[in-house]
PDB file of C-alpha atoms and ligand atoms in Angstrom:
ATOM      1  CA  MET A  74      19.601 -92.315 -40.913  1.00  0.00           C
ATOM      2  CA  ASN A  75      18.208 -95.785 -41.445  1.00  0.00           C
ATOM      3  CA  MET A  76      16.978 -97.241 -44.738  1.00  0.00           C
ATOM      4  CA  LEU A  77      13.320 -96.417 -44.004  1.00  0.00           C
ATOM      5  CA  ASP A  78      14.034 -92.674 -43.887  1.00  0.00           C
ATOM      6  CA  THR A  79      15.762 -92.680 -47.234  1.00  0.00           C
ATOM      7  CA  PRO A  80      13.374 -91.747 -50.077  1.00  0.00           C
ATOM      8  CA  MET A  81      13.064 -94.645 -52.513  1.00  0.00           C
ATOM      9  CA  THR A  82      11.844 -92.658 -55.515  1.00  0.00           C
ATOM     10  CA  MET A  83      12.523 -89.339 -57.202  1.00  0.00           C
ATOM     11  CA  THR A  84      10.225 -87.335 -59.504  1.00  0.00           C
ATOM     12  CA  ILE A  85      11.875 -85.714 -62.514  1.00  0.00           C
ATOM     13  CA  ASN A  86       9.772 -83.817 -65.060  1.00  0.00           C
ATOM     14  CA  ASP A  87       6.604 -85.328 -63.582  1.00  0.00           C
ATOM     15  CA  ILE A  88       7.856 -88.899 -63.927  1.00  0.00           C
ATOM     16  CA  THR A  89       8.731 -90.870 -60.800  1.00  0.00           C
ATOM     17  CA  PHE A  90      11.832 -93.034 -60.951  1.00  0.00           C
ATOM     18  CA  PRO A  91      13.206 -95.545 -58.385  1.00  0.00           C
ATOM     19  CA  ILE A  92      16.407 -94.487 -56.691  1.00  0.00           C
ATOM     20  CA  HIS A  93      19.343 -96.782 -57.275  1.00  0.00           C
ATOM     21  CA  THR A  94      21.292 -97.342 -54.080  1.00  0.00           C
ATOM     22  CA  GLY A  95      24.928 -97.429 -54.918  1.00  0.00           C
ATOM     23  CA  THR A  96      27.885 -95.185 -54.317  1.00  0.00           C
ATOM     24  CA  ILE A  97      28.374 -91.982 -56.275  1.00  0.00           C
ATOM     25  CA  LYS A  98      32.025 -91.847 -57.277  1.00  0.00           C
ATOM     26  CA  PRO A  99      34.081 -88.662 -56.665  1.00  0.00           C
ATOM     27  CA  ASP A 100      35.146 -88.452 -60.333  1.00  0.00           C
ATOM     28  CA  TRP A 101      31.467 -88.377 -61.412  1.00  0.00           C
ATOM     29  CA  ILE A 102      30.844 -85.548 -58.943  1.00  0.00           C
ATOM     30  CA  ALA A 103      33.817 -83.627 -60.305  1.00  0.00           C
ATOM     31  CA  GLU A 104      32.719 -84.211 -63.899  1.00  0.00           C
ATOM     32  CA  ALA A 105      29.171 -83.036 -63.084  1.00  0.00           C
ATOM     33  CA  ALA A 106      30.426 -79.920 -61.276  1.00  0.00           C
ATOM     34  CA  ALA A 107      32.657 -79.025 -64.215  1.00  0.00           C
ATOM     35  CA  LYS A 108      29.630 -79.293 -66.502  1.00  0.00           C
ATOM     36  CA  GLY A 109      27.278 -77.236 -64.339  1.00  0.00           C
ATOM     37  CA  TYR A 110      25.462 -79.897 -62.313  1.00  0.00           C
ATOM     38  CA  ASP A 111      25.222 -81.499 -58.880  1.00  0.00           C
ATOM     39  CA  ILE A 112      24.565 -85.241 -58.701  1.00  0.00           C
ATOM     40  CA  VAL A 113      21.490 -85.650 -56.497  1.00  0.00           C
ATOM     41  CA  ALA A 114      21.102 -89.438 -56.727  1.00  0.00           C
ATOM     42  CA  ARG A 115      21.506 -92.479 -58.909  1.00  0.00           C
ATOM     43  CA  VAL A 116      18.139 -93.314 -60.446  1.00  0.00           C
ATOM     44  CA  VAL A 117      16.435 -96.137 -62.365  1.00  0.00           C
ATOM     45  CA  ASP A 118      19.475 -98.407 -62.623  1.00  0.00           C
ATOM     46  CA  ARG A 119      23.250 -98.332 -62.397  1.00  0.00           C
ATOM     47  CA  LEU A 120      23.452 -96.375 -65.672  1.00  0.00           C
ATOM     48  CA  HIS A 121      21.463 -93.231 -64.795  1.00  0.00           C
ATOM     49  CA  LEU A 122      21.952 -90.178 -62.585  1.00  0.00           C
ATOM     50  CA  ALA A 123      19.684 -87.381 -61.384  1.00  0.00           C
ATOM     51  CA  LEU A 124      21.479 -84.082 -62.029  1.00  0.00           C
ATOM     52  CA  ARG A 125      20.502 -80.687 -60.630  1.00  0.00           C
ATOM     53  CA  CYS A 126      21.256 -77.782 -62.979  1.00  0.00           C
ATOM     54  CA  HIS A 127      23.414 -75.035 -61.387  1.00  0.00           C
ATOM     55  CA  LYS A 128      21.745 -72.400 -63.546  1.00  0.00           C
ATOM     56  CA  CYS A 129      18.059 -73.122 -62.894  1.00  0.00           C
ATOM     57  CA  GLY A 130      17.929 -75.736 -60.105  1.00  0.00           C
ATOM     58  CA  GLY A 131      15.918 -78.094 -62.315  1.00  0.00           C
ATOM     59  CA  LEU A 132      16.328 -81.889 -62.120  1.00  0.00           C
ATOM     60  CA  ASN A 133      17.349 -83.960 -65.138  1.00  0.00           C
ATOM     61  CA  LYS A 134      17.672 -87.717 -65.662  1.00  0.00           C
ATOM     62  CA  VAL A 135      20.956 -88.225 -67.515  1.00  0.00           C
ATOM     63  CA  LYS A 136      22.899 -91.323 -68.523  1.00  0.00           C
ATOM     64  CA  ARG A 137      26.168 -91.609 -66.619  1.00  0.00           C
ATOM     65  CA  PHE A 138      27.861 -92.258 -69.972  1.00  0.00           C
ATOM     66  CA  THR A 139      26.500 -88.975 -71.358  1.00  0.00           C
ATOM     67  CA  LEU A 140      27.750 -87.054 -68.333  1.00  0.00           C
ATOM     68  CA  MET A 141      31.237 -88.561 -68.632  1.00  0.00           C
ATOM     69  CA  THR A 142      31.585 -88.138 -72.416  1.00  0.00           C
ATOM     70  CA  ALA A 143      29.543 -85.065 -73.377  1.00  0.00           C
ATOM     71  CA  GLN A 144      27.904 -81.869 -72.109  1.00  0.00           C
ATOM     72  CA  PRO A 145      24.437 -82.866 -70.836  1.00  0.00           C
ATOM     73  CA  LEU A 146      21.712 -80.334 -71.651  1.00  0.00           C
ATOM     74  CA  CYS A 147      19.284 -79.145 -68.993  1.00  0.00           C
ATOM     75  CA  SER A 148      15.745 -79.755 -70.272  1.00  0.00           C
ATOM     76  CA  HIS A 149      14.397 -76.906 -68.124  1.00  0.00           C
ATOM     77  CA  CYS A 150      16.915 -74.380 -69.406  1.00  0.00           C
ATOM     78  CA  MET A 151      16.198 -75.539 -72.959  1.00  0.00           C
ATOM     79  CA  MET A 152      12.460 -75.181 -72.458  1.00  0.00           C
ATOM     80  CA  ARG A 153      13.000 -71.661 -71.152  1.00  0.00           C
ATOM     81  CA  GLU A 154      15.207 -70.843 -74.125  1.00  0.00           C
ATOM     82  CA  TRP A 155      12.685 -72.211 -76.643  1.00  0.00           C
ATOM     83  CA  THR A 156       9.899 -70.228 -75.017  1.00  0.00           C
ATOM     84  CA  ALA A 157      11.950 -67.022 -75.012  1.00  0.00           C
ATOM     85  CA  ASP A 158      13.115 -67.511 -78.627  1.00  0.00           C
ATOM     86  CA  ALA A 159       9.537 -68.154 -79.707  1.00  0.00           C
ATOM     87  CA  GLN A 160       8.329 -65.010 -77.982  1.00  0.00           C
ATOM     88  CA  ALA A 161      11.038 -62.891 -79.596  1.00  0.00           C
ATOM     89  CA  ALA A 162      10.123 -64.403 -82.966  1.00  0.00           C
ATOM     90  CA  GLY A 163       6.445 -63.560 -82.455  1.00  0.00           C
ATOM     91  CA  LEU A 164       5.385 -67.159 -81.807  1.00  0.00           C
ATOM     92  CA  GLU A 165       4.017 -69.139 -78.912  1.00  0.00           C
ATOM     93  CA  PHE A 166       5.966 -72.303 -78.088  1.00  0.00           C
ATOM     94  CA  LEU A 167       3.538 -75.220 -77.741  1.00  0.00           C
ATOM     95  CA  GLN A 168       5.640 -78.382 -77.550  1.00  0.00           C
ATOM     96  CA  ARG A 169       8.540 -80.322 -78.980  1.00  0.00           C
ATOM     97  CA  ASP A 170       7.844 -82.062 -82.251  1.00  0.00           C
ATOM     98  CA  ALA A 171       7.222 -85.732 -81.418  1.00  0.00           C
ATOM     99  CA  THR A 172       8.888 -86.936 -84.609  1.00  0.00           C
ATOM    100  CA  ASN A 173      12.054 -84.823 -84.670  1.00  0.00           C
ATOM    101  CA  ARG A 174      13.933 -83.656 -81.591  1.00  0.00           C
ATOM    102  CA  HIS A 175      15.384 -80.648 -83.434  1.00  0.00           C
ATOM    103  CA  TYR A 176      11.915 -79.237 -84.106  1.00  0.00           C
ATOM    104  CA  GLY A 177       9.297 -77.459 -82.025  1.00  0.00           C
ATOM    105  CA  VAL A 178       5.601 -76.855 -82.600  1.00  0.00           C
ATOM    106  CA  TYR A 179       4.502 -73.215 -82.314  1.00  0.00           C
ATOM    107  CA  ARG A 180       1.389 -71.103 -82.675  1.00  0.00           C
ATOM    108  CA  ALA A 181       1.823 -68.216 -85.107  1.00  0.00           C
ATOM    109  CA  ASP A 182       0.138 -64.808 -84.839  1.00  0.00           C
ATOM    110  CA  CYS A 183      -2.555 -65.884 -87.299  1.00  0.00           C
ATOM    111  CA  GLY A 184      -3.564 -68.755 -84.983  1.00  0.00           C
ATOM    112  CA  HIS A 185      -2.204 -71.554 -87.198  1.00  0.00           C
ATOM    113  CA  GLN A 186       0.361 -74.071 -85.934  1.00  0.00           C
ATOM    114  CA  VAL A 187       3.805 -74.106 -87.516  1.00  0.00           C
ATOM    115  CA  THR A 188       6.621 -76.605 -86.993  1.00  0.00           C
ATOM    116  CA  ARG A 189      10.146 -75.226 -87.176  1.00  0.00           C
ATOM    117  CA  GLN A 190      13.697 -76.163 -86.276  1.00  0.00           C
ATOM    118  CA  PHE A 191      14.751 -74.647 -82.921  1.00  0.00           C
ATOM    119  CA  GLY A 192      17.791 -73.107 -84.602  1.00  0.00           C
ATOM    120  CA  PHE A 193      15.596 -71.458 -87.219  1.00  0.00           C
ATOM    121  CA  VAL A 194      13.347 -69.939 -84.545  1.00  0.00           C
ATOM    122  CA  LYS A 195      16.452 -68.592 -82.814  1.00  0.00           C
ATOM    123  CA  ARG A 196      17.481 -66.918 -86.073  1.00  0.00           C
ATOM    124  CA  ALA A 197      13.960 -65.531 -86.429  1.00  0.00           C
ATOM    125  CA  ALA A 198      14.204 -64.206 -82.864  1.00  0.00           C
ATOM    126  CA  SER A 199      17.291 -62.212 -83.847  1.00  0.00           C
ATOM    127  CA  GLY A 200      15.507 -60.916 -86.938  1.00  0.00           C
ATOM    128  CA  GLU A 201      17.747 -62.820 -89.348  1.00  0.00           C
ATOM    129  CA  VAL A 202      14.920 -64.783 -90.975  1.00  0.00           C
ATOM    130  CA  LYS A 203      11.135 -64.516 -91.070  1.00  0.00           C
ATOM    131  CA  ILE A 204       8.685 -67.234 -90.078  1.00  0.00           C
ATOM    132  CA  ARG A 205       5.848 -67.559 -92.533  1.00  0.00           C
ATOM    133  CA  CYS A 206       2.749 -69.615 -91.854  1.00  0.00           C
ATOM    134  CA  GLU A 207       2.361 -72.198 -94.654  1.00  0.00           C
ATOM    135  CA  THR A 208      -1.419 -72.177 -94.318  1.00  0.00           C
ATOM    136  CA  CYS A 209      -1.683 -68.407 -94.743  1.00  0.00           C
ATOM    137  CA  GLN A 210       0.994 -68.406 -97.448  1.00  0.00           C
ATOM    138  CA  ALA A 211      -0.939 -71.048 -99.419  1.00  0.00           C
ATOM    139  CA  ALA A 212      -4.147 -69.000 -99.182  1.00  0.00           C
ATOM    140  CA  PHE A 213      -2.218 -65.910-100.249  1.00  0.00           C
ATOM    141  CA  GLU A 214      -0.701 -67.644-103.289  1.00  0.00           C
ATOM    142  CA  MET A 215      -4.080 -69.131-104.187  1.00  0.00           C
ATOM    143  CA  GLU A 216      -5.539 -65.612-104.272  1.00  0.00           C
ATOM    144  CA  GLU A 217      -2.535 -64.344-106.228  1.00  0.00           C
ATOM    145  CA  ALA A 218      -3.201 -67.003-108.921  1.00  0.00           C
ATOM    146  CA  ARG A 219      -6.939 -66.236-108.886  1.00  0.00           C
ATOM    147  CA  GLU A 220      -6.214 -62.592-109.660  1.00  0.00           C
ATOM    148  CA  ARG A 221      -4.630 -63.838-112.896  1.00  0.00           C
ATOM    149  CA  ASP A 222      -7.439 -66.340-113.619  1.00  0.00           C
ATOM    150  CA  TRP A 223      -5.394 -69.384-112.719  1.00  0.00           C
ATOM    151  CA  THR A 224      -5.914 -71.992-110.014  1.00  0.00           C
ATOM    152  CA  LEU A 225      -2.938 -72.949-107.878  1.00  0.00           C
ATOM    153  CA  LEU A 226      -2.860 -76.746-107.729  1.00  0.00           C
ATOM    154  CA  GLY A 227       0.202 -77.276-105.543  1.00  0.00           C
ATOM    155  CA  PRO A 228       3.995 -77.312-105.464  1.00  0.00           C
ATOM    156  CA  ASP A 229       6.089 -77.655-108.606  1.00  0.00           C
ATOM    157  CA  PRO A 230       6.003 -81.266-109.861  1.00  0.00           C
ATOM    158  CA  ASP A 231       9.685 -80.828-110.770  1.00  0.00           C
ATOM    159  CA  GLY A 232      10.514 -79.680-107.235  1.00  0.00           C
ATOM    160  CA  ASP A 233      11.761 -76.142-108.014  1.00  0.00           C
ATOM    161  CA  PRO A 234      10.900 -74.040-104.933  1.00  0.00           C
ATOM    162  CA  SER A 235      10.238 -70.920-107.025  1.00  0.00           C
ATOM    163  CA  TYR A 236       7.777 -72.760-109.308  1.00  0.00           C
ATOM    164  CA  ARG A 237       4.216 -73.967-108.699  1.00  0.00           C
ATOM    165  CA  HIS A 238       1.683 -76.126-110.499  1.00  0.00           C
ATOM    166  CA  TYR A 239      -1.264 -74.157-111.964  1.00  0.00           C
ATOM    167  CA  ARG A 240      -4.404 -74.714-114.007  1.00  0.00           C
ATOM    168  CA  HIS A 241      -5.655 -72.087-116.453  1.00  0.00           C
ATOM    169  CA  ASP A 242      -9.315 -71.425-115.567  1.00  0.00           C
ATOM    170  CA  ALA A 243     -10.188 -70.368-119.112  1.00  0.00           C
ATOM    171  CA  CYS A 244      -9.065 -73.552-120.867  1.00  0.00           C
ATOM    172  CA  GLY A 245      -8.248 -76.112-118.164  1.00  0.00           C
ATOM    173  CA  HIS A 246      -4.632 -76.436-119.273  1.00  0.00           C
ATOM    174  CA  VAL A 247      -2.263 -77.451-116.465  1.00  0.00           C
ATOM    175  CA  GLN A 248       1.354 -76.298-116.417  1.00  0.00           C
ATOM    176  CA  ARG A 249       4.205 -75.322-114.101  1.00  0.00           C
ATOM    177  CA  MET A 250       5.102 -71.620-113.858  1.00  0.00           C
ATOM    178  CA  ALA A 251       7.412 -69.438-111.789  1.00  0.00           C
ATOM    179  CA  ARG A 252       5.363 -67.939-108.986  1.00  0.00           C
ATOM    180  CA  GLY A 253       7.054 -64.560-109.539  1.00  0.00           C
ATOM    181  CA  ASN A 254       5.857 -64.526-113.154  1.00  0.00           C
ATOM    182  CA  VAL A 255       2.280 -65.282-112.158  1.00  0.00           C
ATOM    183  CA  LYS A 256       2.461 -62.509-109.577  1.00  0.00           C
ATOM    184  CA  SER A 257       3.678 -59.952-112.108  1.00  0.00           C
ATOM    185  CA  GLY A 258       1.548 -61.234-114.979  1.00  0.00           C
ATOM    186  CA  ARG A 259       4.555 -62.330-117.054  1.00  0.00           C
ATOM    187  CA  HIS A 260       3.137 -65.735-117.785  1.00  0.00           C
ATOM    188  CA  ALA A 261       1.246 -67.331-120.636  1.00  0.00           C
ATOM    189  CA  CYS A 262      -0.880 -70.399-121.108  1.00  0.00           C
ATOM    190  CA  GLY A 263       0.874 -73.028-123.187  1.00  0.00           C
ATOM    191  CA  LYS A 264      -2.452 -73.981-124.730  1.00  0.00           C
ATOM    192  CA  CYS A 265      -4.465 -70.837-125.384  1.00  0.00           C
ATOM    193  CA  SER A 266      -2.509 -67.579-124.994  1.00  0.00           C
ATOM    194  CA  LEU A 267      -0.424 -65.782-127.476  1.00  0.00           C
ATOM    195  CA  TYR A 268       2.835 -65.168-125.758  1.00  0.00           C
ATOM    196  CA  TRP A 269       2.100 -62.072-123.709  1.00  0.00           C
ATOM    197  CA  SER A 270       5.196 -60.163-124.663  1.00  0.00           C
ATOM    198  CA  ALA A 271       4.577 -60.507-128.408  1.00  0.00           C
ATOM    199  CA  ALA A 272       0.800 -60.037-128.390  1.00  0.00           C
ATOM    200  CA  PRO A 273      -0.772 -56.590-128.775  1.00  0.00           C
ATOM    201  CA  SER A 274      -1.784 -55.020-125.496  1.00  0.00           C
ATOM    202  CA  LYS A 275      -3.475 -51.956-124.024  1.00  0.00           C
ATOM    203  CA  ILE A 276      -2.635 -49.560-121.272  1.00  0.00           C
ATOM    204  CA  TYR A 277      -5.774 -48.429-119.484  1.00  0.00           C
ATOM    205  CA  ALA A 278      -7.104 -46.132-116.786  1.00  0.00           C
ATOM    206  CA  MET A 279     -10.160 -47.250-114.801  1.00  0.00           C
ATOM    207  CA  CYS A 280     -12.184 -45.548-112.117  1.00  0.00           C
ATOM    208  CA  PHE A 281     -13.897 -47.100-109.121  1.00  0.00           C
ATOM    209  CA  THR A 282     -16.260 -45.722-106.485  1.00  0.00           C
ATOM    210  CA  LEU A 283     -15.891 -47.612-103.230  1.00  0.00           C
ATOM    211  CA  ALA A 284     -18.769 -48.273-100.854  1.00  0.00           C
ATOM    212  CA  SER A 285     -17.190 -45.617 -98.623  1.00  0.00           C
ATOM    213  CA  GLY A 286     -17.781 -43.080-101.407  1.00  0.00           C
ATOM    214  CA  ARG A 287     -14.079 -42.733-102.061  1.00  0.00           C
ATOM    215  CA  GLU A 288     -13.110 -42.542-105.722  1.00  0.00           C
ATOM    216  CA  LEU A 289     -10.032 -44.280-107.054  1.00  0.00           C
ATOM    217  CA  VAL A 290      -8.223 -44.546-110.352  1.00  0.00           C
ATOM    218  CA  LYS A 291      -6.280 -47.584-111.558  1.00  0.00           C
ATOM    219  CA  LEU A 292      -3.598 -47.624-114.199  1.00  0.00           C
ATOM    220  CA  GLY A 293      -2.593 -50.935-115.746  1.00  0.00           C
ATOM    221  CA  TYR A 294      -2.111 -52.979-118.907  1.00  0.00           C
ATOM    222  CA  SER A 295      -4.006 -55.906-120.339  1.00  0.00           C
ATOM    223  CA  ASN A 296      -4.803 -57.340-123.753  1.00  0.00           C
ATOM    224  CA  ASP A 297      -8.455 -57.175-122.703  1.00  0.00           C
ATOM    225  CA  PRO A 298      -9.139 -54.412-120.155  1.00  0.00           C
ATOM    226  CA  GLU A 299     -12.945 -55.001-120.217  1.00  0.00           C
ATOM    227  CA  SER A 300     -12.558 -58.610-119.142  1.00  0.00           C
ATOM    228  CA  ARG A 301      -9.789 -57.684-116.703  1.00  0.00           C
ATOM    229  CA  LEU A 302     -12.151 -55.186-115.057  1.00  0.00           C
ATOM    230  CA  HIS A 303     -15.288 -57.304-114.929  1.00  0.00           C
ATOM    231  CA  TYR A 304     -13.943 -60.811-114.403  1.00  0.00           C
ATOM    232  CA  GLN A 305     -10.781 -60.227-112.412  1.00  0.00           C
ATOM    233  CA  LEU A 306     -10.591 -56.874-110.660  1.00  0.00           C
ATOM    234  CA  LYS A 307     -14.199 -56.403-109.629  1.00  0.00           C
ATOM    235  CA  ARG A 308     -14.715 -58.345-106.448  1.00  0.00           C
ATOM    236  CA  ASP A 309     -17.879 -56.433-105.573  1.00  0.00           C
ATOM    237  CA  PRO A 310     -20.429 -56.641-108.437  1.00  0.00           C
ATOM    238  CA  GLU A 311     -22.337 -53.601-107.076  1.00  0.00           C
ATOM    239  CA  MET A 312     -19.350 -51.262-107.210  1.00  0.00           C
ATOM    240  CA  PRO A 313     -19.648 -48.457-109.800  1.00  0.00           C
ATOM    241  CA  CYS A 314     -16.639 -48.635-112.118  1.00  0.00           C
ATOM    242  CA  SER A 315     -15.682 -47.960-115.706  1.00  0.00           C
ATOM    243  CA  ILE A 316     -12.798 -47.778-118.144  1.00  0.00           C
ATOM    244  CA  LEU A 317     -11.777 -44.163-118.689  1.00  0.00           C
ATOM    245  CA  ARG A 318      -9.197 -44.568-121.413  1.00  0.00           C
ATOM    246  CA  MET A 319      -7.360 -47.291-123.363  1.00  0.00           C
ATOM    247  CA  VAL A 320      -4.208 -46.829-125.408  1.00  0.00           C
ATOM    248  CA  ALA A 321      -3.312 -49.628-127.820  1.00  0.00           C
ATOM    249  CA  VAL A 322       0.367 -50.614-127.684  1.00  0.00           C
ATOM    250  CA  PRO A 323       2.061 -52.929-130.185  1.00  0.00           C
ATOM    251  CA  THR A 324       3.175 -55.636-127.744  1.00  0.00           C
ATOM    252  CA  GLY A 325       2.774 -56.774-124.149  1.00  0.00           C
ATOM    253  CA  GLN A 326       6.438 -56.043-123.620  1.00  0.00           C
ATOM    254  CA  ASP A 327       5.929 -52.385-124.619  1.00  0.00           C
ATOM    255  CA  ALA A 328       2.887 -52.218-122.355  1.00  0.00           C
ATOM    256  CA  VAL A 329       4.859 -53.461-119.329  1.00  0.00           C
ATOM    257  CA  ARG A 330       7.723 -51.057-119.974  1.00  0.00           C
ATOM    258  CA  LEU A 331       5.508 -47.989-120.443  1.00  0.00           C
ATOM    259  CA  GLU A 332       3.185 -48.849-117.586  1.00  0.00           C
ATOM    260  CA  LYS A 333       6.057 -49.511-115.136  1.00  0.00           C
ATOM    261  CA  ARG A 334       7.713 -46.234-116.030  1.00  0.00           C
ATOM    262  CA  LEU A 335       4.497 -44.304-115.553  1.00  0.00           C
ATOM    263  CA  HIS A 336       3.848 -45.913-112.152  1.00  0.00           C
ATOM    264  CA  ALA A 337       7.360 -44.986-111.031  1.00  0.00           C
ATOM    265  CA  THR A 338       6.837 -41.384-112.168  1.00  0.00           C
ATOM    266  CA  LEU A 339       3.456 -41.125-110.454  1.00  0.00           C
ATOM    267  CA  ARG A 340       4.705 -42.597-107.187  1.00  0.00           C
ATOM    268  CA  ARG A 341       7.635 -40.224-107.204  1.00  0.00           C
ATOM    269  CA  SER A 342       5.790 -37.046-108.116  1.00  0.00           C
ATOM    270  CA  HIS A 343       2.546 -37.753-106.207  1.00  0.00           C
ATOM    271  CA  PRO A 344       3.380 -40.013-103.255  1.00  0.00           C
ATOM    272  CA  GLU A 345       0.350 -38.599-101.417  1.00  0.00           C
ATOM    273  CA  CYS A 346      -1.964 -40.163-104.015  1.00  0.00           C
ATOM    274  CA  THR A 347      -0.994 -43.803-103.402  1.00  0.00           C
ATOM    275  CA  VAL A 348      -3.765 -45.613-101.519  1.00  0.00           C
ATOM    276  CA  ASP A 349      -3.436 -48.192 -98.755  1.00  0.00           C
ATOM    277  CA  PRO A 350      -4.744 -51.516-100.191  1.00  0.00           C
ATOM    278  CA  ALA A 351      -6.729 -51.979 -96.969  1.00  0.00           C
ATOM    279  CA  ALA A 352      -9.092 -49.276 -98.278  1.00  0.00           C
ATOM    280  CA  TYR A 353     -10.137 -51.268-101.366  1.00  0.00           C
ATOM    281  CA  ARG A 354      -9.114 -54.894-100.751  1.00  0.00           C
ATOM    282  CA  THR A 355     -12.666 -56.127-100.155  1.00  0.00           C
ATOM    283  CA  GLN A 356     -13.981 -54.573-103.364  1.00  0.00           C
ATOM    284  CA  ILE A 357     -11.107 -54.657-105.863  1.00  0.00           C
ATOM    285  CA  ARG A 358      -8.986 -57.757-106.439  1.00  0.00           C
ATOM    286  CA  VAL A 359      -5.559 -56.135-106.797  1.00  0.00           C
ATOM    287  CA  LYS A 360      -2.759 -55.118-104.449  1.00  0.00           C
ATOM    288  CA  SER A 361      -1.326 -51.968-105.989  1.00  0.00           C
ATOM    289  CA  GLU A 362      -1.452 -49.734-109.072  1.00  0.00           C
ATOM    290  CA  ILE A 363      -4.318 -47.790-107.498  1.00  0.00           C
ATOM    291  CA  TYR A 364      -4.361 -44.068-106.794  1.00  0.00           C
ATOM    292  CA  ASP A 365      -6.646 -41.430-105.400  1.00  0.00           C
ATOM    293  CA  ALA A 366      -9.041 -40.102-108.052  1.00  0.00           C
ATOM    294  CA  SER A 367      -7.435 -36.654-107.756  1.00  0.00           C
ATOM    295  CA  LEU A 368      -4.678 -38.097-109.969  1.00  0.00           C
ATOM    296  CA  THR A 369      -7.118 -38.954-112.795  1.00  0.00           C
ATOM    297  CA  GLU A 370      -6.466 -35.872-114.962  1.00  0.00           C
ATOM    298  CA  ILE A 371      -2.710 -36.357-114.717  1.00  0.00           C
ATOM    299  CA  ILE A 372      -2.983 -40.061-115.620  1.00  0.00           C
ATOM    300  CA  LEU A 373      -5.236 -39.338-118.616  1.00  0.00           C
ATOM    301  CA  HIS A 374      -2.827 -36.658-119.758  1.00  0.00           C
ATOM    302  CA  GLU A 375       0.103 -39.125-119.473  1.00  0.00           C
ATOM    303  CA  LEU A 376      -1.841 -41.724-121.489  1.00  0.00           C
ATOM    304  CA  ASP A 377      -2.466 -39.099-124.204  1.00  0.00           C
ATOM    305  CA  ARG A 378       1.259 -38.414-124.246  1.00  0.00           C
ATOM    306  CA  ILE A 379       2.081 -42.141-124.532  1.00  0.00           C
ATOM    307  CA  GLU A 380      -0.380 -42.493-127.407  1.00  0.00           C
ATOM    308  CA  ALA A 381       1.115 -39.467-129.177  1.00  0.00           C
ATOM    309  CA  ASP A 382       4.664 -40.877-128.755  1.00  0.00           C
ATOM    310  CA  LEU A 383       3.558 -44.263-130.128  1.00  0.00           C
ATOM    311  CA  THR A 384       1.937 -42.580-133.127  1.00  0.00           C
ATOM    312  CA  VAL A 385       5.101 -40.662-133.883  1.00  0.00           C
ATOM    313  CA  ALA A 386       7.205 -43.842-133.528  1.00  0.00           C
ATOM    314  CA  ALA A 387       4.843 -45.776-135.820  1.00  0.00           C
TER     315      ALA A 387
HETATM  316 ZN1  LIG B 689      18.731 -75.621 -66.106  1.00  0.00          ZN
HETATM  317 ZN1  LIG B 690      -1.581 -68.754 -90.734  1.00  0.00          ZN
HETATM  318 ZN1  LIG B 691      -5.227 -71.580-121.399  1.00  0.00          ZN
END
């Protein structure tokens, strides 16, 4: 074979490199074989080799130094692995992150792009961790704050991952709060609220008639059930709704305790009466504490009992 028949270039991953004519030493060949590769050619300059992966047959441009001192990774096998991991984790692998080689860019189920460490996606693929879309999560937390009449401004200024920065819609006061407390309503405005646990509260039952005609009953607590109903819960202004019963309780702390216990009892004794939030989400701004209206009599009876117990205790 004369020089003219010898190819002068080699294309690896869509990039064409010049072939470097020079001998390939037996110890390089042995090293490559031990690490799962065949040396196809020397490329670019005296420092680089073209290696063919034994597993997938793909070509890789690898530094001779890397081959001799470490285990070279096959870019094709890695790409296949990233794609498979992504699929198992419910994502679509789009590309490597241009700024960090340990990260990939993926499309989540919701359509948003998420950037995650390859190792993290592998753990998600095995079900060890969950991948949450930041965009959807932010919208979700925004809504969660809105349900309590607060506006989520952003992450905690002090950097605590369980805290966020919020503004109270009623008075404009800005403060940091634990997200869990906002979610459960165990929060208070440093400017305008009496501390919830010490302030008097009310346990209430409300009824709603959905556009579908379905009737629901809600049990909850609030220091102002009227405002809770009209300014927070009622997403649809046309929806017929009213407060059925209110029981005054001495403190917010009592209200939480009594209300929680009653919910637990109701869920246990009437599991068939819990309602999928999908049925009312568009009309009522709440995620739980709602039951089928067939439970109304039982709830009203329980509220009577709570009121009687409180009277006896007082
Ligand atoms: Zn390979
Ligand atoms: Zn999303
Ligand atoms: Zn306030």
